[in-house]
Coordinates of C-alpha atoms and ligand atoms in Angstrom, one line a residue:
M22 CA -32.3 -102.8 -55.6
A23 CA -32.1 -99.0 -55.4
T24 CA -28.9 -97.3 -54.3
D25 CA -28.0 -98.1 -50.7
L26 CA -28.5 -94.8 -48.9
Y27 CA -28.4 -96.3 -45.4
T28 CA -27.4 -94.1 -42.4
H29 CA -27.8 -95.4 -38.9
P30 CA -30.3 -93.9 -36.5
D31 CA -28.7 -92.6 -33.3
Y32 CA -31.5 -91.0 -31.2
F33 CA -29.6 -91.1 -27.9
N34 CA -26.1 -90.1 -29.2
M35 CA -24.8 -93.7 -28.8
D36 CA -21.9 -92.8 -31.1
D37 CA -20.4 -90.7 -28.2
L38 CA -19.8 -93.9 -26.4
L39 CA -17.9 -95.5 -29.2
S40 CA -14.1 -95.2 -29.6
E41 CA -12.4 -94.1 -32.8
E42 CA -11.5 -97.7 -33.4
H43 CA -15.1 -98.8 -33.1
K44 CA -16.2 -96.1 -35.6
L45 CA -13.4 -97.1 -38.0
V46 CA -14.4 -100.8 -37.8
R47 CA -18.1 -99.9 -38.5
E48 CA -17.2 -97.6 -41.4
T49 CA -14.9 -100.2 -43.0
T50 CA -17.6 -102.8 -42.8
R51 CA -20.4 -100.5 -44.0
S52 CA -18.5 -99.2 -47.0
W53 CA -17.5 -102.8 -48.0
V54 CA -21.1 -103.8 -47.7
K55 CA -22.4 -100.9 -49.7
Q56 CA -19.8 -101.4 -52.5
N57 CA -19.8 -105.2 -52.7
V58 CA -22.9 -106.7 -51.2
S59 CA -25.9 -104.3 -51.5
P60 CA -25.7 -104.3 -55.4
I61 CA -25.9 -108.1 -55.6
I62 CA -27.8 -109.4 -52.5
E63 CA -31.3 -109.3 -53.9
D64 CA -30.2 -111.4 -56.9
Y65 CA -28.4 -114.0 -54.8
Y66 CA -31.4 -114.1 -52.4
E67 CA -33.9 -114.6 -55.2
R68 CA -31.9 -117.4 -56.7
A69 CA -31.2 -118.9 -53.3
A70 CA -27.5 -118.8 -54.1
F71 CA -24.6 -118.5 -51.7
P72 CA -22.3 -115.6 -52.6
E73 CA -19.2 -117.7 -52.1
H74 CA -16.9 -115.1 -53.7
L75 CA -17.5 -112.9 -50.6
V76 CA -16.0 -115.4 -48.2
K77 CA -12.3 -114.3 -48.7
Q78 CA -13.4 -110.7 -48.7
L79 CA -15.1 -111.2 -45.3
G80 CA -11.7 -112.4 -44.1
E81 CA -9.9 -109.4 -45.6
I82 CA -12.2 -106.9 -43.7
G83 CA -11.7 -108.8 -40.4
A84 CA -15.2 -110.2 -40.2
F85 CA -14.0 -113.7 -39.3
G86 CA -13.1 -114.0 -35.7
P87 CA -12.9 -110.3 -35.0
Y88 CA -11.9 -110.9 -31.4
I89 CA -9.4 -113.7 -32.1
P90 CA -5.9 -112.6 -31.1
E91 CA -3.4 -111.6 -33.8
T92 CA -1.2 -114.6 -32.9
Y93 CA -3.8 -116.8 -34.5
G94 CA -4.4 -114.5 -37.5
G95 CA -7.4 -112.6 -36.0
P96 CA -7.7 -108.9 -35.8
G97 CA -7.7 -108.9 -31.9
L98 CA -10.6 -106.5 -31.6
D99 CA -12.9 -106.1 -28.7
Q100 CA -16.5 -107.4 -28.3
I101 CA -18.1 -104.1 -29.2
S102 CA -16.2 -104.1 -32.5
Y103 CA -17.4 -107.7 -33.1
G104 CA -21.0 -106.5 -32.4
L105 CA -20.7 -103.6 -34.8
I106 CA -19.4 -105.8 -37.6
M107 CA -22.3 -108.2 -37.1
Q108 CA -24.7 -105.2 -37.0
E109 CA -23.4 -103.8 -40.3
L110 CA -23.5 -107.2 -42.0
E111 CA -27.0 -108.0 -40.9
R112 CA -28.1 -104.5 -41.7
C113 CA -27.6 -105.8 -45.3
D114 CA -28.7 -109.4 -44.9
S115 CA -29.1 -111.9 -42.0
G116 CA -27.5 -114.6 -44.2
L117 CA -24.3 -112.6 -44.6
R118 CA -24.1 -112.2 -40.9
S119 CA -24.8 -115.9 -40.4
T120 CA -21.8 -116.8 -42.6
S121 CA -19.6 -114.6 -40.6
S122 CA -21.0 -115.3 -37.1
V123 CA -20.9 -119.1 -37.6
Q124 CA -17.3 -118.9 -38.7
S125 CA -16.4 -116.6 -35.8
S126 CA -18.4 -117.8 -32.8
L127 CA -19.2 -121.4 -33.6
V128 CA -16.0 -122.5 -35.4
M129 CA -13.1 -120.3 -34.4
Y130 CA -14.3 -119.7 -30.9
P131 CA -14.4 -123.4 -29.8
I132 CA -11.1 -124.1 -31.5
W133 CA -9.6 -121.1 -29.7
K134 CA -11.2 -121.8 -26.3
Y135 CA -11.4 -125.6 -26.2
G136 CA -8.7 -126.6 -28.7
N137 CA -5.0 -127.3 -28.1
E138 CA -2.1 -125.2 -29.5
D139 CA -1.6 -127.5 -32.5
Q140 CA -5.3 -127.2 -33.4
R141 CA -5.3 -123.4 -33.0
Q142 CA -2.2 -123.0 -35.2
K143 CA -3.5 -125.4 -37.8
Y144 CA -7.0 -124.0 -38.3
L145 CA -7.4 -120.5 -36.9
P146 CA -5.2 -118.5 -39.4
K147 CA -6.9 -120.2 -42.4
L148 CA -10.4 -119.6 -41.0
A149 CA -9.5 -115.9 -40.3
T150 CA -8.6 -115.3 -44.0
G151 CA -11.5 -117.3 -45.3
E152 CA -9.2 -119.9 -46.9
F153 CA -11.2 -122.3 -44.8
L154 CA -14.9 -122.0 -44.3
G155 CA -16.3 -123.8 -41.2
C156 CA -19.7 -125.0 -39.8
F157 CA -21.1 -126.1 -36.5
G158 CA -23.1 -129.2 -36.0
L159 CA -25.2 -129.3 -32.9
T160 CA -28.8 -129.7 -34.0
E161 CA -30.1 -133.1 -35.0
P162 CA -33.3 -134.2 -36.8
D163 CA -34.9 -135.1 -33.5
H164 CA -33.0 -132.8 -31.2
G165 CA -33.3 -129.0 -31.8
S166 CA -34.2 -127.1 -28.7
N167 CA -33.0 -130.1 -26.6
P168 CA -29.5 -130.7 -27.9
G169 CA -28.5 -132.6 -24.8
G170 CA -30.6 -135.5 -26.2
M171 CA -28.4 -135.9 -29.2
I172 CA -27.7 -139.4 -30.6
S173 CA -24.6 -138.7 -32.7
N174 CA -21.8 -140.7 -31.1
F175 CA -18.2 -141.8 -31.4
K176 CA -16.3 -144.9 -30.3
D177 CA -12.7 -145.1 -29.3
M178 CA -11.1 -147.5 -31.8
G179 CA -7.6 -147.3 -30.3
D180 CA -5.8 -145.2 -33.0
H181 CA -8.9 -143.2 -34.1
Y182 CA -12.5 -142.4 -33.3
L183 CA -15.4 -143.8 -35.3
L184 CA -18.2 -141.2 -35.7
N185 CA -21.8 -142.0 -36.6
G186 CA -25.0 -139.8 -36.7
A187 CA -26.6 -136.9 -38.5
K188 CA -27.0 -133.2 -38.0
M189 CA -29.4 -130.9 -39.8
W190 CA -30.0 -127.2 -40.4
I191 CA -26.3 -126.5 -40.4
S192 CA -25.3 -123.1 -41.8
N193 CA -22.4 -123.1 -44.3
A194 CA -22.3 -127.0 -44.2
P195 CA -22.3 -127.8 -48.0
K196 CA -19.4 -125.4 -48.6
A197 CA -17.5 -126.0 -45.4
D198 CA -13.9 -127.3 -45.3
I199 CA -14.3 -128.2 -41.6
A200 CA -17.1 -128.9 -39.2
V201 CA -17.0 -128.6 -35.5
V202 CA -19.3 -131.5 -34.5
W203 CA -20.8 -132.3 -31.1
A204 CA -21.3 -136.0 -30.3
K205 CA -21.4 -138.3 -27.3
N206 CA -18.6 -140.7 -26.4
E207 CA -19.3 -144.3 -25.1
E208 CA -20.0 -142.8 -21.6
G209 CA -22.6 -140.4 -23.0
R210 CA -20.4 -137.3 -22.5
I211 CA -20.6 -134.6 -25.2
H212 CA -17.3 -133.7 -27.0
G213 CA -16.4 -131.5 -29.9
L214 CA -14.6 -133.1 -32.9
I215 CA -13.2 -131.3 -35.9
V216 CA -14.4 -133.3 -39.0
E217 CA -12.7 -132.4 -42.3
K218 CA -14.3 -132.3 -45.8
G219 CA -13.3 -135.4 -47.7
M220 CA -13.1 -137.8 -44.7
E221 CA -14.6 -141.1 -45.9
G222 CA -18.2 -141.5 -44.8
F223 CA -18.8 -137.8 -44.3
S224 CA -21.2 -135.9 -46.5
A225 CA -23.0 -132.5 -46.3
P226 CA -25.9 -132.3 -48.7
E227 CA -27.6 -129.0 -49.2
M228 CA -31.1 -128.4 -47.6
K229 CA -33.2 -126.6 -50.2
G230 CA -36.6 -124.9 -50.2
K231 CA -36.0 -122.2 -47.6
H232 CA -38.3 -119.2 -47.8
S233 CA -35.9 -117.4 -45.4
L234 CA -32.1 -116.9 -45.2
R235 CA -31.9 -117.7 -48.9
A236 CA -28.5 -116.2 -49.4
S237 CA -27.0 -118.4 -46.7
I238 CA -26.3 -122.0 -47.5
T239 CA -27.7 -124.7 -45.2
G240 CA -27.1 -128.4 -45.1
E241 CA -27.1 -131.7 -43.3
L242 CA -24.1 -133.4 -41.9
I243 CA -24.1 -137.2 -42.3
F244 CA -21.5 -139.4 -40.5
D245 CA -21.4 -143.0 -41.6
N246 CA -18.5 -144.7 -39.8
V247 CA -16.2 -141.7 -40.2
K248 CA -12.7 -142.3 -39.0
V249 CA -11.7 -139.1 -37.1
P250 CA -8.1 -138.8 -36.1
K251 CA -7.7 -138.6 -32.3
E252 CA -5.9 -135.3 -32.6
N253 CA -9.1 -133.8 -33.9
L254 CA -10.9 -134.0 -30.5
L255 CA -11.2 -130.6 -28.8
P256 CA -9.5 -131.5 -25.4
N257 CA -10.2 -128.5 -23.1
K258 CA -13.9 -128.7 -22.5
S259 CA -16.7 -131.3 -22.7
G260 CA -20.4 -131.6 -21.7
L261 CA -23.3 -129.7 -23.0
G262 CA -21.8 -126.5 -21.5
A263 CA -19.1 -126.6 -24.3
P264 CA -21.4 -126.0 -27.3
L265 CA -23.7 -123.8 -25.2
G266 CA -20.6 -121.6 -24.4
C267 CA -20.1 -121.1 -28.2
L268 CA -23.8 -120.1 -28.4
D269 CA -23.2 -117.3 -25.9
S270 CA -20.8 -115.8 -28.3
A271 CA -23.0 -116.3 -31.4
R272 CA -26.2 -115.1 -29.6
F273 CA -24.3 -111.9 -28.6
G274 CA -23.5 -111.3 -32.3
I275 CA -27.1 -111.9 -33.2
A276 CA -28.3 -109.4 -30.7
W277 CA -26.2 -106.8 -32.5
G278 CA -27.0 -108.1 -35.9
A279 CA -30.8 -108.3 -35.6
L280 CA -30.7 -104.7 -34.4
G281 CA -28.9 -103.9 -37.7
S282 CA -31.9 -105.3 -39.6
A283 CA -34.3 -103.2 -37.5
M284 CA -32.2 -100.1 -38.1
D285 CA -32.2 -100.7 -41.9
C286 CA -36.0 -101.1 -42.0
Y287 CA -36.5 -98.0 -40.0
D288 CA -34.1 -96.0 -42.1
Q289 CA -35.9 -97.0 -45.3
A290 CA -39.4 -96.4 -43.8
L291 CA -38.5 -93.0 -42.5
R292 CA -37.1 -91.9 -45.9
Y293 CA -40.0 -93.3 -47.8
S294 CA -42.5 -91.6 -45.4
K295 CA -41.0 -88.2 -46.4
E296 CA -40.9 -88.9 -50.1
R297 CA -44.2 -90.7 -50.8
T298 CA -47.2 -88.4 -51.2
Q299 CA -50.9 -89.3 -50.8
F300 CA -53.8 -87.0 -50.4
N301 CA -51.4 -84.2 -51.4
V302 CA -49.1 -84.7 -48.3
P303 CA -46.2 -86.9 -47.5
I304 CA -47.4 -90.0 -45.8
G305 CA -45.1 -89.1 -42.9
A306 CA -47.6 -86.3 -42.1
F307 CA -50.2 -88.7 -41.1
Q308 CA -50.4 -89.4 -37.3
L309 CA -50.7 -93.1 -37.8
T310 CA -47.5 -93.2 -39.8
Q311 CA -45.7 -91.1 -37.1
K312 CA -47.0 -93.5 -34.4
K313 CA -45.3 -96.4 -36.3
L314 CA -42.0 -94.5 -36.7
A315 CA -42.0 -93.2 -33.1
E316 CA -42.5 -96.7 -31.8
M317 CA -39.8 -98.1 -34.1
I318 CA -37.1 -95.6 -33.0
T319 CA -38.1 -96.0 -29.4
E320 CA -37.6 -99.8 -29.6
I321 CA -34.3 -99.3 -31.6
T322 CA -33.0 -96.9 -29.0
K323 CA -33.8 -99.3 -26.1
A324 CA -32.2 -102.2 -27.9
Q325 CA -29.1 -100.0 -28.7
L326 CA -28.7 -99.2 -25.0
L327 CA -29.2 -102.9 -24.0
T328 CA -26.7 -104.1 -26.6
F329 CA -24.0 -101.5 -25.9
R330 CA -24.1 -102.3 -22.1
L331 CA -24.0 -106.0 -23.0
G332 CA -20.9 -105.3 -25.0
Q333 CA -19.2 -103.6 -22.1
L334 CA -20.1 -106.5 -19.8
R335 CA -18.7 -109.0 -22.4
N336 CA -15.5 -106.9 -22.7
E337 CA -15.1 -107.2 -18.9
G338 CA -15.9 -111.0 -19.0
K339 CA -19.0 -110.4 -16.9
A340 CA -21.9 -110.9 -19.2
T341 CA -24.0 -113.9 -18.1
S342 CA -25.6 -116.4 -20.5
A343 CA -29.0 -115.2 -19.3
Q344 CA -28.2 -111.6 -20.1
I345 CA -27.0 -112.6 -23.6
S346 CA -30.1 -114.7 -24.1
M347 CA -32.4 -111.8 -23.1
A348 CA -30.7 -109.5 -25.6
K349 CA -30.9 -112.0 -28.4
R350 CA -34.6 -112.6 -27.8
N351 CA -35.5 -108.9 -27.3
N352 CA -33.6 -107.6 -30.3
V353 CA -34.9 -110.3 -32.7
E354 CA -38.4 -109.7 -31.5
I355 CA -38.3 -105.9 -32.0
A356 CA -36.6 -106.3 -35.4
L357 CA -39.4 -108.6 -36.6
K358 CA -42.0 -106.1 -35.4
I359 CA -40.2 -103.2 -37.0
A360 CA -39.8 -105.1 -40.3
R361 CA -43.5 -105.7 -40.4
E362 CA -44.4 -102.1 -39.6
A363 CA -41.9 -100.7 -42.1
R364 CA -43.3 -103.0 -44.8
Q365 CA -46.7 -101.4 -44.1
I366 CA -45.3 -97.9 -44.4
L367 CA -43.9 -98.8 -47.8
G368 CA -47.3 -100.0 -49.0
G369 CA -47.2 -102.2 -52.1
M370 CA -43.6 -101.2 -52.7
G371 CA -42.8 -102.9 -49.4
I372 CA -43.3 -106.4 -50.9
T373 CA -40.9 -105.8 -53.8
N374 CA -37.1 -106.3 -54.1
E375 CA -36.7 -102.6 -54.6
Y376 CA -36.4 -102.4 -50.8
S377 CA -34.8 -104.8 -48.4
V378 CA -37.6 -104.8 -45.8
M379 CA -39.5 -107.9 -46.9
R380 CA -36.2 -109.8 -47.2
H381 CA -35.3 -108.8 -43.6
M382 CA -38.7 -109.9 -42.4
A383 CA -38.3 -113.3 -44.0
N384 CA -34.8 -113.7 -42.8
L385 CA -35.7 -112.8 -39.2
E386 CA -38.1 -115.7 -39.2
S387 CA -35.0 -117.9 -39.1
V388 CA -33.2 -115.7 -36.7
V389 CA -36.1 -115.9 -34.2
T390 CA -35.8 -119.7 -34.3
Y391 CA -32.1 -120.5 -34.5
E392 CA -29.6 -120.1 -31.7
G393 CA -32.5 -120.9 -29.3
T394 CA -36.1 -120.1 -30.2
H395 CA -37.9 -117.1 -28.8
D396 CA -39.7 -119.3 -26.3
I397 CA -36.6 -121.1 -25.2
H398 CA -35.1 -117.8 -24.4
L399 CA -38.2 -116.8 -22.4
L400 CA -37.7 -119.9 -20.4
I401 CA -34.0 -119.1 -19.9
T402 CA -35.0 -115.7 -18.4
G403 CA -37.7 -117.4 -16.4
M404 CA -35.3 -119.9 -15.0
D405 CA -32.8 -117.2 -14.2
V406 CA -35.3 -115.1 -12.2
T407 CA -37.1 -118.0 -10.4
G408 CA -34.3 -120.5 -10.1
I409 CA -36.7 -123.1 -11.5
P410 CA -36.1 -124.8 -14.9
A411 CA -39.3 -125.2 -16.9
F412 CA -37.8 -126.9 -20.0
T413 CA -39.3 -130.3 -19.3
R414 CA -42.5 -131.6 -17.9
E415 CA -44.0 -135.0 -17.2
M416 CA -46.6 -136.1 -19.6
P417 CA -50.0 -136.4 -17.9
N418 CA -51.3 -139.9 -17.3
K419 CA -54.0 -141.1 -19.6
Ligands
TGC10 P1 -28.8 -127.5 -18.7 O1 -28.9 -128.6 -17.8 O2 -29.5 -126.2 -18.4 O3 -27.3 -127.1 -19.0 C1 -26.3 -128.1 -19.3 C2 -25.0 -127.6 -18.9 O4 -24.7 -126.4 -19.7 C3 -24.5 -125.3 -18.9 N1 -25.0 -124.1 -19.6 C4 -24.3 -123.2 -20.3 N2 -23.0 -123.1 -20.4 C5 -22.5 -122.1 -21.1 N3 -23.3 -121.3 -21.8 C6 -24.7 -121.4 -21.7 N4 -25.4 -120.5 -22.4 C7 -25.2 -122.4 -20.9 N5 -26.5 -122.8 -20.6 C8 -26.4 -123.9 -19.8 C9 -25.2 -125.6 -17.6 O5 -24.7 -124.9 -16.6 C10 -24.9 -127.1 -17.5 O6 -23.6 -127.2 -17.1 P2 -23.2 -128.5 -16.1 O7 -21.7 -128.3 -15.8 O8 -24.1 -128.4 -14.9 O9 -23.4 -129.7 -16.9 O10 -29.3 -128.0 -20.1 P3 -30.7 -128.4 -20.7 O11 -30.5 -129.7 -21.4 O12 -31.7 -128.3 -19.6 O13 -30.9 -127.3 -21.8 C11 -31.0 -126.0 -21.5 C12 -31.4 -125.2 -22.8 C13 -32.8 -125.6 -23.3 C14 -31.5 -123.7 -22.4 C15 -30.4 -125.4 -23.9 O14 -30.2 -126.7 -24.3 C16 -30.6 -124.5 -25.1 O15 -30.1 -123.4 -25.1 N6 -31.4 -125.0 -26.2 C17 -31.4 -124.2 -27.4 C18 -30.6 -124.9 -28.5 C19 -29.9 -124.0 -29.4 O16 -29.8 -122.8 -29.1 N7 -29.4 -124.5 -30.4 C20 -28.6 -123.7 -31.4 C21 -27.9 -124.5 -32.4 S1 -26.7 -123.7 -33.3 C22 -27.5 -122.6 -34.3 O17 -28.7 -122.5 -34.3 C23 -26.7 -121.9 -35.2 S2 -27.5 -120.8 -36.3 C24 -26.2 -120.0 -36.8 C25 -26.5 -119.0 -37.8 O18 -26.7 -119.3 -39.0 O19 -26.2 -117.8 -37.5
FAD11 P1 -38.0 -127.6 -32.0 O1 -37.0 -127.7 -30.9 O2 -38.7 -128.9 -32.5 O3 -39.1 -126.6 -31.5 C1 -40.4 -126.5 -32.2 C2 -41.3 -125.5 -31.3 O4 -41.4 -126.1 -30.0 C3 -40.6 -124.1 -31.1 O5 -41.6 -123.2 -31.1 C4 -40.0 -124.2 -29.7 O6 -39.9 -122.9 -29.1 C5 -41.0 -125.1 -29.0 N1 -40.4 -125.8 -27.8 C6 -39.5 -126.7 -27.9 N2 -39.1 -127.1 -26.6 C7 -39.9 -126.3 -25.8 C8 -40.0 -126.2 -24.4 N3 -39.2 -126.9 -23.5 N4 -40.9 -125.3 -23.9 C9 -41.7 -124.6 -24.7 N5 -41.6 -124.6 -26.1 C10 -40.7 -125.5 -26.6 N6 -28.2 -125.6 -35.8 C11 -26.9 -125.9 -35.7 O7 -26.5 -126.7 -34.9 N7 -26.0 -125.3 -36.5 C12 -26.3 -124.3 -37.4 O8 -25.5 -123.8 -38.1 C13 -27.7 -124.0 -37.6 N8 -28.1 -123.2 -38.5 C14 -29.5 -123.0 -38.8 C15 -29.9 -122.2 -39.9 C16 -31.2 -122.1 -40.1 C17 -31.7 -121.3 -41.3 C18 -32.2 -122.7 -39.2 C19 -33.7 -122.5 -39.5 C20 -31.8 -123.4 -38.1 C21 -30.4 -123.6 -37.9 N9 -30.0 -124.4 -36.8 C22 -28.6 -124.7 -36.7 C23 -30.9 -125.1 -36.0 C24 -31.6 -124.3 -34.9 O9 -30.8 -124.0 -33.9 C25 -32.9 -125.0 -34.5 O10 -33.8 -125.0 -35.6 C26 -33.5 -124.5 -33.2 O11 -32.6 -124.7 -32.1 C27 -34.9 -125.1 -32.9 O12 -34.9 -126.4 -33.1 P2 -36.0 -127.1 -34.0 O13 -36.1 -126.5 -35.3 O14 -35.8 -128.6 -34.0 O15 -37.4 -126.8 -33.2

């Protein structure tokens, strides 16, 4: 890949709204990415290899649990800082952001919010430094958009729980030291359990053959009569709202992150349009190229405003799940469109690994599906504005 020349577009002077701390956090992440990830990411992506050596470094730059309080080893930053870190990581690669946002929002967040003090002290500092890598098991082979139908279950055996079931599509799973797993108890109530690598009957085989998110590692979680100690149950929240609460935090990070991919694609397309000459003029002189660039920067600016306001609301504890859902859906959708347009501006070069645009495009095909598909998020907004859920329907009689 060519030298990473990225600078972020800021058409509406959004930087004026950021504090000095926000800018420092962004700069720290960006320079770490440029120095340590940009030179290697295409190679890892092509080989579908997980850059495991970056895990501890992500801990060092504060990208694991940015908003987790210092008492538990986190940097104690605000939500906008969290968003900016996700933006800088996904600006480079969605898989890199996945590694970080799963650890932060789907592993550290539930332990912090739903765990007891012993669990927080035991796991959070190690997760913050990257000594431990975690994963989050909600999706099952037959229950993706409808996680409430899960069949993974645990029984109370007196001195321990016995866990059975299977999860699939789990980011970080094959390399994870711990898994936050959602399963039903004998009454059918969903609870979170911390399952540790090495527990008998627990395995996490890698899922291969992905054409997207190739630098992120994905796996199954298989539980065959796994004895889980009773102290590993997250005691402070149960029901489907518990995992969905974690998704609020992760979807917030994705809204910022996907925008990072869009900003990178625009930055590369704009630069290329000024350098590449055809018919004796830079291709940026053609009205059709300018239309593409004008639409890209307009959508990026709208998404930046949406995302920043969402960050303010989240800092105040006022962001609703539906607002977060809208931002995730919108920003991933515009990022995908921008990646496709940017690839066209780059012509044939756009399909090569000299540029990150095609990789972003392929990655975003996962991002538009995970953490709730585009259509599920449309239905969440639809339900919010009408008050009528449209997730299920009766099958017509034959
Ligand atoms: P429903 O009856 O609507 O809700 C059940 C209970 O949950 C509450 N709730 C929420 N709570 C917190 N945050 C949210 N976002 C919430 N949404 C709903 C709700 O109030 C209710 O509470 P209670 O007390 O009344 O019981 O549930 P439903 O079964 O009808 O489903 C609703 C639906 C479809 C929106 C939901 O299931 C959904 O979001 N489905 C999408 C599944 C999904 O996003 N899976 C993500 C898996 S993790 C992942 O993809 C990680 S990728 C990571 C990476 O690599 O970056
Ligand atoms: P399905 O739910 O089968 O959906 C298929 C299609 O049907 C979609 O277009 C969907 O929009 C549509 N559909 C479904 N229900 C409705 C409805 N009611 N109305 C209209 N249309 C509907 N999960 C985890 O738990 N942890 C992870 O770490 C994780 N990481 C992932 C990493 C990757 C790379 C990928 C691809 C997925 C990951 N997932 C993870 C799983 C992800 O959350 C699911 O793929 C997602 O929720 C969709 O589920 P599904 O793939 O089973 O699709």
